[in-house]
Short mmCIF file of C-alpha atoms and ligand atoms in Angstrom, two decimals:
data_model
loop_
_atom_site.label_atom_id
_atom_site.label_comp_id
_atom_site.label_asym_id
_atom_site.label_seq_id
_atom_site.Cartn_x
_atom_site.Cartn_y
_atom_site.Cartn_z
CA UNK A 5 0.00 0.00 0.00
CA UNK A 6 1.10 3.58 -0.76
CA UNK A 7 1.70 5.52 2.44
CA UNK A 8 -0.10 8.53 2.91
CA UNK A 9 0.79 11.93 1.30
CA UNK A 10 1.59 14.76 3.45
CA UNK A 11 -0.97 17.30 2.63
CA UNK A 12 0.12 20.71 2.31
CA UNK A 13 -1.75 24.32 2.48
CA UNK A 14 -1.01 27.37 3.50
CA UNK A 15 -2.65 30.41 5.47
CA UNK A 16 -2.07 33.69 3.62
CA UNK A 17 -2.55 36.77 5.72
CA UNK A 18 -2.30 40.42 4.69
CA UNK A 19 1.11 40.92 5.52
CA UNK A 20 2.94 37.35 6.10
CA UNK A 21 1.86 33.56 5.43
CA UNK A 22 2.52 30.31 7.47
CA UNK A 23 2.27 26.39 6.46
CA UNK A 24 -0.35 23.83 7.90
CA UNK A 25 1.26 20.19 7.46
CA UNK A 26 -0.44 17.14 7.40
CA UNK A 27 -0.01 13.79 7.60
CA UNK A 28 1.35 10.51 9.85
CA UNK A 29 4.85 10.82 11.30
CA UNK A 30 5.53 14.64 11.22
CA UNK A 31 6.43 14.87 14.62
CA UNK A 32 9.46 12.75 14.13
CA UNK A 33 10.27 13.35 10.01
CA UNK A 34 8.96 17.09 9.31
CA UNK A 35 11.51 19.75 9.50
CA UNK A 36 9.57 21.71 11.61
CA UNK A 37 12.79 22.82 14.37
CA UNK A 38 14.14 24.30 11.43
CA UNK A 39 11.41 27.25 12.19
CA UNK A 40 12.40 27.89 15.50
CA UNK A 41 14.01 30.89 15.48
CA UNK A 42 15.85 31.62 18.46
CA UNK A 43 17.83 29.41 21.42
CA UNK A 44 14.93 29.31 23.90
CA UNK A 45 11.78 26.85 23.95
CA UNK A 46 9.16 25.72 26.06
CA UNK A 47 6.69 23.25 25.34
CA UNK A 48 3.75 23.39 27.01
CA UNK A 49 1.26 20.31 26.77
CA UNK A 50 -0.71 18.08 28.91
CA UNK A 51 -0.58 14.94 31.25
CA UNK A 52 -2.19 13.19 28.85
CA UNK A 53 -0.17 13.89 26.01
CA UNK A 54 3.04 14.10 27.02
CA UNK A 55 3.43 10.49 28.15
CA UNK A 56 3.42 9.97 24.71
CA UNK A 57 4.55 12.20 22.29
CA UNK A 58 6.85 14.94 24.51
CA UNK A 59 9.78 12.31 24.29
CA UNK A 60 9.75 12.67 20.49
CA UNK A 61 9.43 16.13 20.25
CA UNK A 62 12.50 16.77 23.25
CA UNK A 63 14.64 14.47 20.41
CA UNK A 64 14.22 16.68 17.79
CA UNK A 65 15.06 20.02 20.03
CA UNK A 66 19.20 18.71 20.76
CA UNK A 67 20.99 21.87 21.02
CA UNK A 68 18.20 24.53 22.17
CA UNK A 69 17.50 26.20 25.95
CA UNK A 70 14.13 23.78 26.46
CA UNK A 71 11.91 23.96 29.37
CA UNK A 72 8.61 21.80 29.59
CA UNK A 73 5.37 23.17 30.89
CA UNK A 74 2.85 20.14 31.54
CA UNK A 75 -1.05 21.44 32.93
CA UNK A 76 -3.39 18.77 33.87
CA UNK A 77 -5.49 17.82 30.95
CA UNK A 78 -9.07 19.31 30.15
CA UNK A 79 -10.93 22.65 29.76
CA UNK A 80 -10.65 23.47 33.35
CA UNK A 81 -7.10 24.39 32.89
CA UNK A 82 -7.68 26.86 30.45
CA UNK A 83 -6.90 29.36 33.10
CA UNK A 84 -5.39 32.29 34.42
CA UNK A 85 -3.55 30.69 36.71
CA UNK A 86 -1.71 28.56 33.92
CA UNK A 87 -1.66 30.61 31.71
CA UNK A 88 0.96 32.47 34.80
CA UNK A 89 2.57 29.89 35.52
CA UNK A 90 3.75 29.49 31.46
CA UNK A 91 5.31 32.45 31.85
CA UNK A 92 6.94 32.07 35.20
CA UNK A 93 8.73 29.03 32.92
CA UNK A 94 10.02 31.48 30.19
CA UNK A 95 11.04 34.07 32.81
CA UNK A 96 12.58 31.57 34.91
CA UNK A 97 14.51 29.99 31.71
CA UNK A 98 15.70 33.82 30.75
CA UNK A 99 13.57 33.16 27.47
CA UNK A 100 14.43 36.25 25.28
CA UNK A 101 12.34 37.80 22.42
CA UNK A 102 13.55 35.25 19.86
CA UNK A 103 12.16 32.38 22.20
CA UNK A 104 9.75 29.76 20.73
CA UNK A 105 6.64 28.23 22.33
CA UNK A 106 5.69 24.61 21.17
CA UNK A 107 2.33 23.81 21.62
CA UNK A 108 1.21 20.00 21.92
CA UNK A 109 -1.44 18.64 22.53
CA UNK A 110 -5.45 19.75 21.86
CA UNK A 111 -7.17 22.99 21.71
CA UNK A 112 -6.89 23.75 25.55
CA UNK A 113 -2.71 23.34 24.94
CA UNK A 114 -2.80 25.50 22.14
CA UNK A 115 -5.40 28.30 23.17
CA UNK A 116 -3.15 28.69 26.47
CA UNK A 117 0.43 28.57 24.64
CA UNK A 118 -0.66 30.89 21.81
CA UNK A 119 -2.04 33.01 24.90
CA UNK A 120 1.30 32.88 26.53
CA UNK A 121 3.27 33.78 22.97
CA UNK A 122 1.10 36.66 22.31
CA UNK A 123 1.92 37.99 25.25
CA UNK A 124 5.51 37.33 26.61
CA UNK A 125 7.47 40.55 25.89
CA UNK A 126 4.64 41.19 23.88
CA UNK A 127 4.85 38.48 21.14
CA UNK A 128 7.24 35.86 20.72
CA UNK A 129 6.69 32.83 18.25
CA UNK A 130 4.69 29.49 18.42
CA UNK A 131 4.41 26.46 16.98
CA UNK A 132 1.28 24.68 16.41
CA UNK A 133 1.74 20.80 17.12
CA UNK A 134 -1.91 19.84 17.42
CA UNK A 135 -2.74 16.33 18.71
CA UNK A 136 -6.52 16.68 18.49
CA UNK A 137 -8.78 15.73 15.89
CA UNK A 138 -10.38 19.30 17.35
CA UNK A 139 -7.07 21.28 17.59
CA UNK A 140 -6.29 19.88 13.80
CA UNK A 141 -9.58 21.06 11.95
CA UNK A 142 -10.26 23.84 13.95
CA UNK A 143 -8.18 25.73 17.33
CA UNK A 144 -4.45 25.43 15.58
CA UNK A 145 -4.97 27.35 12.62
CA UNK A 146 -6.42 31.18 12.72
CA UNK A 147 -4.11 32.64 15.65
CA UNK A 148 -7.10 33.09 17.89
CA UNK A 149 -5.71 32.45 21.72
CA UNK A 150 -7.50 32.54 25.30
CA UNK A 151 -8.10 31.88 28.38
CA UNK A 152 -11.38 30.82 30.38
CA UNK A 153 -12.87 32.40 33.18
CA UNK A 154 -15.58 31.84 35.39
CA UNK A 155 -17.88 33.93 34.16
CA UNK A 156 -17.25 32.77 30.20
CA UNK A 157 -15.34 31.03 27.67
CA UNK A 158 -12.21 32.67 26.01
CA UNK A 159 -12.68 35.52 27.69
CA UNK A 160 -9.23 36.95 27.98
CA UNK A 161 -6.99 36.64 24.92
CA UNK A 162 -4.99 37.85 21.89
CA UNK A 163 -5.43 37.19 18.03
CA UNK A 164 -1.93 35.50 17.54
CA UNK A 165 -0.74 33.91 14.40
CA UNK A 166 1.50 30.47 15.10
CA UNK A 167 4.22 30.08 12.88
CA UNK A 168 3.25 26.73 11.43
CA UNK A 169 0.61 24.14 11.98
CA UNK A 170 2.03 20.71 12.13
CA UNK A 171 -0.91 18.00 12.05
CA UNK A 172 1.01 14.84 12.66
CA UNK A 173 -2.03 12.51 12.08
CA UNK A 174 -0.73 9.72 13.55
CA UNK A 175 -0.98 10.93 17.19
CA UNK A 176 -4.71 10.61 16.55
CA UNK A 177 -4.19 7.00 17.49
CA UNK A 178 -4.21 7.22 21.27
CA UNK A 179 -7.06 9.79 20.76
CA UNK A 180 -9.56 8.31 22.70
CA UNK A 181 -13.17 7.79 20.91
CA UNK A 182 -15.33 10.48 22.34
CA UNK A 183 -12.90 13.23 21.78
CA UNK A 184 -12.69 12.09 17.85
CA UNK A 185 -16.12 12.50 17.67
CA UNK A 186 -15.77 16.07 19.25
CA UNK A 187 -13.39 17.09 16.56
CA UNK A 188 -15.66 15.91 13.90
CA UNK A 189 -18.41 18.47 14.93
CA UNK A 190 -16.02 21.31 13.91
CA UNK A 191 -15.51 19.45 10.62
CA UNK A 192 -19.43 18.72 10.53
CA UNK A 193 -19.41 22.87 10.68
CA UNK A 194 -17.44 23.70 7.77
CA UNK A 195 -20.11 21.98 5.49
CA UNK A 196 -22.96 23.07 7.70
CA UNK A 197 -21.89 26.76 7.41
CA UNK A 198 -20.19 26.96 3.83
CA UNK A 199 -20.06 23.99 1.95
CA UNK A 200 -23.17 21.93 1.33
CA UNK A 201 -21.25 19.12 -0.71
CA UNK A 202 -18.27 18.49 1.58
CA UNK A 203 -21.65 17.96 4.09
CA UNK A 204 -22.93 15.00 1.63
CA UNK A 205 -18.88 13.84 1.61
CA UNK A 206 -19.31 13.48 5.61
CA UNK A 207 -22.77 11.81 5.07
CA UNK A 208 -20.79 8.84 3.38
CA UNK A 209 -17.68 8.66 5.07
CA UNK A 210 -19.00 9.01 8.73
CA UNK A 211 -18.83 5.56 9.07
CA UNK A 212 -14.78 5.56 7.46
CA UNK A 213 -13.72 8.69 9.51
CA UNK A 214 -15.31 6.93 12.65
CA UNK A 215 -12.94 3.86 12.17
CA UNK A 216 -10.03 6.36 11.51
CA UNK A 217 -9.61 5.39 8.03
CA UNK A 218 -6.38 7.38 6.89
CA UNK A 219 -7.74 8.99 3.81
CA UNK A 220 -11.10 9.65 4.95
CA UNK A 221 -9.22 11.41 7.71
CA UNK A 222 -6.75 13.72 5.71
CA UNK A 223 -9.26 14.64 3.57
CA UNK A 224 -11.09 16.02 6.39
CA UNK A 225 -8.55 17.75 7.82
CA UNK A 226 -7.40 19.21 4.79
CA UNK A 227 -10.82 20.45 3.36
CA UNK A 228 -11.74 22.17 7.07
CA UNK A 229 -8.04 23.49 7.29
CA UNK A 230 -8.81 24.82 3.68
CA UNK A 231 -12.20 26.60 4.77
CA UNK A 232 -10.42 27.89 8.00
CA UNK A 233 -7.24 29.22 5.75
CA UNK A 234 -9.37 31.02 3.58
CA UNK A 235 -12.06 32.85 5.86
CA UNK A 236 -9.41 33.35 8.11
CA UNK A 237 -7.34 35.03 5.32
CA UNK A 238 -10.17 37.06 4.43
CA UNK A 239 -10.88 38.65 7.93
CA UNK A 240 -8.52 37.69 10.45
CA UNK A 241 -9.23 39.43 13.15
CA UNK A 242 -13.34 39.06 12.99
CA UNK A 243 -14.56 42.22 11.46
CA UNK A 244 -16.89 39.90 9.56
CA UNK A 245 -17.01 37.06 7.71
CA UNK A 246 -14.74 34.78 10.54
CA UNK A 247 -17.94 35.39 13.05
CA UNK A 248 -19.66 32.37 10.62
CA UNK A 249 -16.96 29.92 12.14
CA UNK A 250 -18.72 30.40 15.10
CA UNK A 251 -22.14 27.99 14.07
CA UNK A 252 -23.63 26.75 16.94
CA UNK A 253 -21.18 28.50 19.30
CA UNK A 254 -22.87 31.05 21.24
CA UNK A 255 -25.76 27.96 22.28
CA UNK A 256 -22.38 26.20 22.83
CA UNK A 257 -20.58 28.28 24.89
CA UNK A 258 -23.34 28.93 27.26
CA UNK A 259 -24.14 25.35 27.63
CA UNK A 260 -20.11 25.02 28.21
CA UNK A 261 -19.95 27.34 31.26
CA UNK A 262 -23.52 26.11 32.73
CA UNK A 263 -21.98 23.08 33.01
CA UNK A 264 -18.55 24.80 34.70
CA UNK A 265 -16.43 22.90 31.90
CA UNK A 266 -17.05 19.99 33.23
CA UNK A 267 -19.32 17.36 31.62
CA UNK A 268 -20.04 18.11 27.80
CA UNK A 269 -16.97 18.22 25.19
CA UNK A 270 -16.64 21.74 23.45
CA UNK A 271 -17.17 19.94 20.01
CA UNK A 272 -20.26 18.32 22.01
CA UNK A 273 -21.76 21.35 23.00
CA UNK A 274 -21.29 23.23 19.60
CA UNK A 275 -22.60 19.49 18.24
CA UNK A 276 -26.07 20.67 20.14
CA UNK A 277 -25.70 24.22 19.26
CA UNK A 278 -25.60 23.66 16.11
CA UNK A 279 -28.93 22.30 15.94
CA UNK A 280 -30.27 24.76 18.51
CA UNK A 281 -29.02 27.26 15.65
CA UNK A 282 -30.58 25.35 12.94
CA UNK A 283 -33.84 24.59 14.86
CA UNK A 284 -34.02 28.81 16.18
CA UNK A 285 -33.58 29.72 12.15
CA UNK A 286 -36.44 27.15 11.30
CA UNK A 287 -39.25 28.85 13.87
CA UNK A 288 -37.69 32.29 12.69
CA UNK A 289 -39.20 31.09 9.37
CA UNK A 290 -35.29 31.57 7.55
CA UNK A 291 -34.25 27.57 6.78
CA UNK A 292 -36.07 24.41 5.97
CA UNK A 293 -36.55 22.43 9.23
CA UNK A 294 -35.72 19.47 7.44
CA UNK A 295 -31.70 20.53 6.89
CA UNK A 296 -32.30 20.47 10.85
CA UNK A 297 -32.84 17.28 11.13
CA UNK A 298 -30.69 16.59 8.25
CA UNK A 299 -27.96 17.80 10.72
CA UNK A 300 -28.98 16.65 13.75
CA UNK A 301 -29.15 13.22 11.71
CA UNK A 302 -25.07 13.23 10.91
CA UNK A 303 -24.12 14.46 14.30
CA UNK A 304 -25.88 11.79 15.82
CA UNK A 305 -24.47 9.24 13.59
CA UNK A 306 -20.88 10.74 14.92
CA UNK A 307 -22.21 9.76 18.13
CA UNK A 308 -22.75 13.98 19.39
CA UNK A 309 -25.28 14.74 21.80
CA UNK A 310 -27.75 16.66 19.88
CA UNK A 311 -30.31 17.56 22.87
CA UNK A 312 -30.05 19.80 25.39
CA UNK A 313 -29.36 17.67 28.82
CA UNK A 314 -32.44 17.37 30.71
CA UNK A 315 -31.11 19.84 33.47
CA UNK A 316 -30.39 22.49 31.44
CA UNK A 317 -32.34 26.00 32.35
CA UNK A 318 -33.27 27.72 29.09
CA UNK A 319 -33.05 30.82 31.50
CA UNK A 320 -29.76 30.84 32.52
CA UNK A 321 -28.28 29.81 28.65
CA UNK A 322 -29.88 32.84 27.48
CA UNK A 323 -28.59 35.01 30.29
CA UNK A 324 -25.06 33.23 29.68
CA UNK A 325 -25.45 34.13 25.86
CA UNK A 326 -25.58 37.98 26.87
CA UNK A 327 -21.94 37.67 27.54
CA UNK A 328 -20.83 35.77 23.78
CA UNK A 329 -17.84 37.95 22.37
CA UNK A 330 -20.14 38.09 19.12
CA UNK A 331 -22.63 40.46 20.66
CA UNK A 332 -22.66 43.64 20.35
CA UNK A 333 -24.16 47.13 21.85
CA UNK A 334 -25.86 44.88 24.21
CA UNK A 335 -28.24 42.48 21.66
CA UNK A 336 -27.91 39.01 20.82
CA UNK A 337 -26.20 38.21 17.33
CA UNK A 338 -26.17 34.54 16.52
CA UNK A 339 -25.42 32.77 13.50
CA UNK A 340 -27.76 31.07 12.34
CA UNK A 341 -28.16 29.90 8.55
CA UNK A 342 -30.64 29.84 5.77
CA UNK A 343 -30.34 26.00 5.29
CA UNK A 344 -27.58 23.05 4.70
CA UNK A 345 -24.08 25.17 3.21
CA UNK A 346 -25.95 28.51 4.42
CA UNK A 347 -24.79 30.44 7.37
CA UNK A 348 -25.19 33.73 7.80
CA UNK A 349 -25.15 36.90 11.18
CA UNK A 350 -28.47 38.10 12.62
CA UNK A 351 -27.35 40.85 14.02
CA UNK A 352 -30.20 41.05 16.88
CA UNK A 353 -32.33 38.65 17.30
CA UNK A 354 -35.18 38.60 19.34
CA UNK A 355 -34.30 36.96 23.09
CA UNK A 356 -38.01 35.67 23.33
CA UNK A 357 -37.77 33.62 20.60
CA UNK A 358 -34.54 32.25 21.52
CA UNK A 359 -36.20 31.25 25.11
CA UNK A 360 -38.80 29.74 23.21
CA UNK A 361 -36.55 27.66 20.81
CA UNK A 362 -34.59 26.70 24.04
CA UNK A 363 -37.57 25.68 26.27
CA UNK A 364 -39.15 23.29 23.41
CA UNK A 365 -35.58 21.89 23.26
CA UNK A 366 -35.67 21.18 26.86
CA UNK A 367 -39.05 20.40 26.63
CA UNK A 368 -38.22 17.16 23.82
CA UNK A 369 -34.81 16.17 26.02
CA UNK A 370 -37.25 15.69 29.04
CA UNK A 371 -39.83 13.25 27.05
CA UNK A 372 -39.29 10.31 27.60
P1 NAD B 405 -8.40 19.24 24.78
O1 NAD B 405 -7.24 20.06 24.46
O2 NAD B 405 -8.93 19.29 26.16
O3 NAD B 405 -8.08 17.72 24.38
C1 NAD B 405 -9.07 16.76 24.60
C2 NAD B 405 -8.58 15.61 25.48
O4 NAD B 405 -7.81 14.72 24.70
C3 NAD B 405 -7.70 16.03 26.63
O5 NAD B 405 -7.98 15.20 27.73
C4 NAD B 405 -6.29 15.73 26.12
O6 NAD B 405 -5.40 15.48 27.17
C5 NAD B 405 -6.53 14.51 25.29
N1 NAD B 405 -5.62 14.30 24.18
C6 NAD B 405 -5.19 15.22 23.29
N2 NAD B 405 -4.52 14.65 22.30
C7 NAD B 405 -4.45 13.33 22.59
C8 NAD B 405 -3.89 12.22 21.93
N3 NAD B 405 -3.32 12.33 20.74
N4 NAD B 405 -3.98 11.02 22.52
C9 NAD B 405 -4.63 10.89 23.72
N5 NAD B 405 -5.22 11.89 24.36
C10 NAD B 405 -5.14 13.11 23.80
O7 NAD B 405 -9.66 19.62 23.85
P2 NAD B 405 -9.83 19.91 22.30
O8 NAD B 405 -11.14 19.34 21.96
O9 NAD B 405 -8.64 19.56 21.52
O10 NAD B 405 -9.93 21.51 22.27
C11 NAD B 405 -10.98 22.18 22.90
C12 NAD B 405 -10.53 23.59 23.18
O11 NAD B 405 -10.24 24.25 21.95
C13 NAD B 405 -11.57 24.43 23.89
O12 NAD B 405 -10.96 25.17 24.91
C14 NAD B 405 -12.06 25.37 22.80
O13 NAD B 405 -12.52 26.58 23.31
C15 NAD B 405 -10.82 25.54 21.98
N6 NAD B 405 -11.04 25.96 20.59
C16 NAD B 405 -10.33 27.01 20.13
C17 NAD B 405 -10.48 27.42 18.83
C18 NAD B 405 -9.63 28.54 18.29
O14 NAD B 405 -9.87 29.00 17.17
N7 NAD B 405 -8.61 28.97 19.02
C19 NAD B 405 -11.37 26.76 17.98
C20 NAD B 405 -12.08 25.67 18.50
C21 NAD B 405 -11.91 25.27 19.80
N1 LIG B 406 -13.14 28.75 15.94
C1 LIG B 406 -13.60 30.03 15.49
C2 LIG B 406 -12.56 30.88 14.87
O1 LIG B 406 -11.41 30.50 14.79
O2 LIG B 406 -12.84 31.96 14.45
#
């Protein structure tokens, strides 16, 4: 059998460009140290990660400064307090302005290191070395970095462009089962909110990208990292058009910090988001209810929750989505879409009927 090709794209911003890699083995064959620019690095990643890939990675960083930065895996780390403590590291290693940050490991590793690189000496350089099926399609590429706080997701951070993106495809391996089908709700997105086709692609290779199936996974990779490189190139700092990435987010987020980043995935909770999103548009008369189900259909064949859980209060999401970075002068603006391939911004849209949408939902997760 041939082996896989390394996939290859690029994300071209006004004023400089960066590569996204792709494929099985880059940790080890890619020539990815030859980017690091300076004699400092710290890699920052998680317990769960680093048992097995950090070994690899130390091998190919012989001859550079390198201090390691391991946070206890999951979203509740995605904090403040970490987020300190990275740069306690690079002050306590003497990092310079030509230091390097190496981030591996899923979307929480990278949100936090690109946080730390935008703002050590006010910008140093990172690496992208994403381990998630999540952090591949989605949270490595588009330089947007944060933090959690109580009160809200990514509420304190930077836009901050990594130097590369290197997808080494075969960590997904040790990825266990429900966090691949969390990344495949972000890649469910890019055909839900642009590209009505690459949605029919998913609706025949669920089953192959499910089992892991090589191709069926690069090609999903590279088609999201495509749709991310080019909206992201168009408006990367969210004057516009990026906002549409956010599908199912604001119904995602809330449902995210009701549950104190505990119990639902984030690609779980945009999962049911997504359909709250597509359900809202259908009762605001904009999209045929049955791309909703069409939707909700896929998802659940990813095995994604698509229901609110039966303890959610419709109350406090809406009161939560008051606080989504998307808003603005105080009203609700959601993304919503005008069927399958269709997204689009309502810029205020009425808080009743969102109540309403979320109550039936509630209402349907409760029958039995
Ligand atoms: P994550 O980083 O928590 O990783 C998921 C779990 O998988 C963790 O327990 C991790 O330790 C483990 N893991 C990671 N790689 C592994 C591997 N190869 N083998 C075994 N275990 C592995 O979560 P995620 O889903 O990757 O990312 C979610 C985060 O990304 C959220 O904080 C979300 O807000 C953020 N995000 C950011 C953007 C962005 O544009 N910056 C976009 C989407 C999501
Ligand atoms: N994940 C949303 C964005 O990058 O804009």
């Amino acid at each position: 059998m041939k082996p896989d090709p390394i996939r290859r794209l690029d994300v071209e911003l006004d004023t400089r460009r960066y590569p996204i890699r792709i494929g099985p083995g880059l940790l080890d064959h890619d020539d990815w140290p030859g980017l690091i620019r300076g004699r400092h690095v710290l890699v920052i990643s998680d317990g769960n990660v680093a048992p097995h890939y950090l070994e690899r990675v130390l091998e190919r960083l012989a001859g550079y400064s390198v201090a390691i930065f391991v946070v206890p895996p999951g979203e509740a780390e995605k904090t403040l307090t970490r987020f300190s403590e990275a740069l306690a590291e690079l002050a306590r290693m003497g990092a310079s302005r030509d230091a390097t940050v190496l981030a591996l490991g899923g979307g929480v590793v990278g949100d936090l290191s690109g946080f730390v690189a935008a703002c050590w000496m006010r910008g140093i350089a990172f690496i992208q070395l994403p381990t998630t099926l999540l952090a591949m399609v989605d949270s490595s590429v588009g330089g947007k970095t944060a933090v959690d706080l109580p009160q809200g997701k990514n509420l304190v951070g930077a836009f901050h462009q990594p130097a590369a993106v290197i997808a080494d495809t075969a960590t997904l391996a040790t990825l266990p089962a429900r966090e691949l089908s969390a990344g495949l709700a972000e890649v469910v997105k890019y055909g839900a909110l642009g590209d009505a086709e690459f949605f029919t692609w998913l609706e025949a290779h669920a089953e192959a990208l499910l089992a892991r199936e090589p191709a069926a996974i690069g090609t999903a990779i590279e088609r999201s990292c495509q749709h991310k490189a080019a909206i992201v190139a168009r408006d990367e700092t969210e004057q516009g058009e990026r906002a549409l990435l956010n599908l199912g987010h604001s119904f995602g987020h809330a449902l995210e910090t009701a549950d104190a980043y505990g119990g639902l995935l984030h690609g779980e909770a945009v999962a049911i988001g997504m359909v709250l999103a597509a359900q809202l548009s259908s009762r605001m008369g904009m999209a045929p209810a049955r791309d909703a189900e069409r939707l909700a259909a896929l998802l659940q064949r990813m095995n994604l929750p698509t229901t609110l859980p039966p303890d959610a209060d419709p109350a406090q999401l809406l009161a939560l989505m008051r606080l989504d970075k998307k808003n603005l002068s105080g009203r609700l603006r959601l993304i919503l879409w005008h069927g399958l391939g269709r997204a689009c911004i309502v810029p205020d849209v009425d808080e009743a009927i969102v109540l309403a949408c979320l109550e039936q939902a509630r209402d349907e997760a409760a029958r039995p």
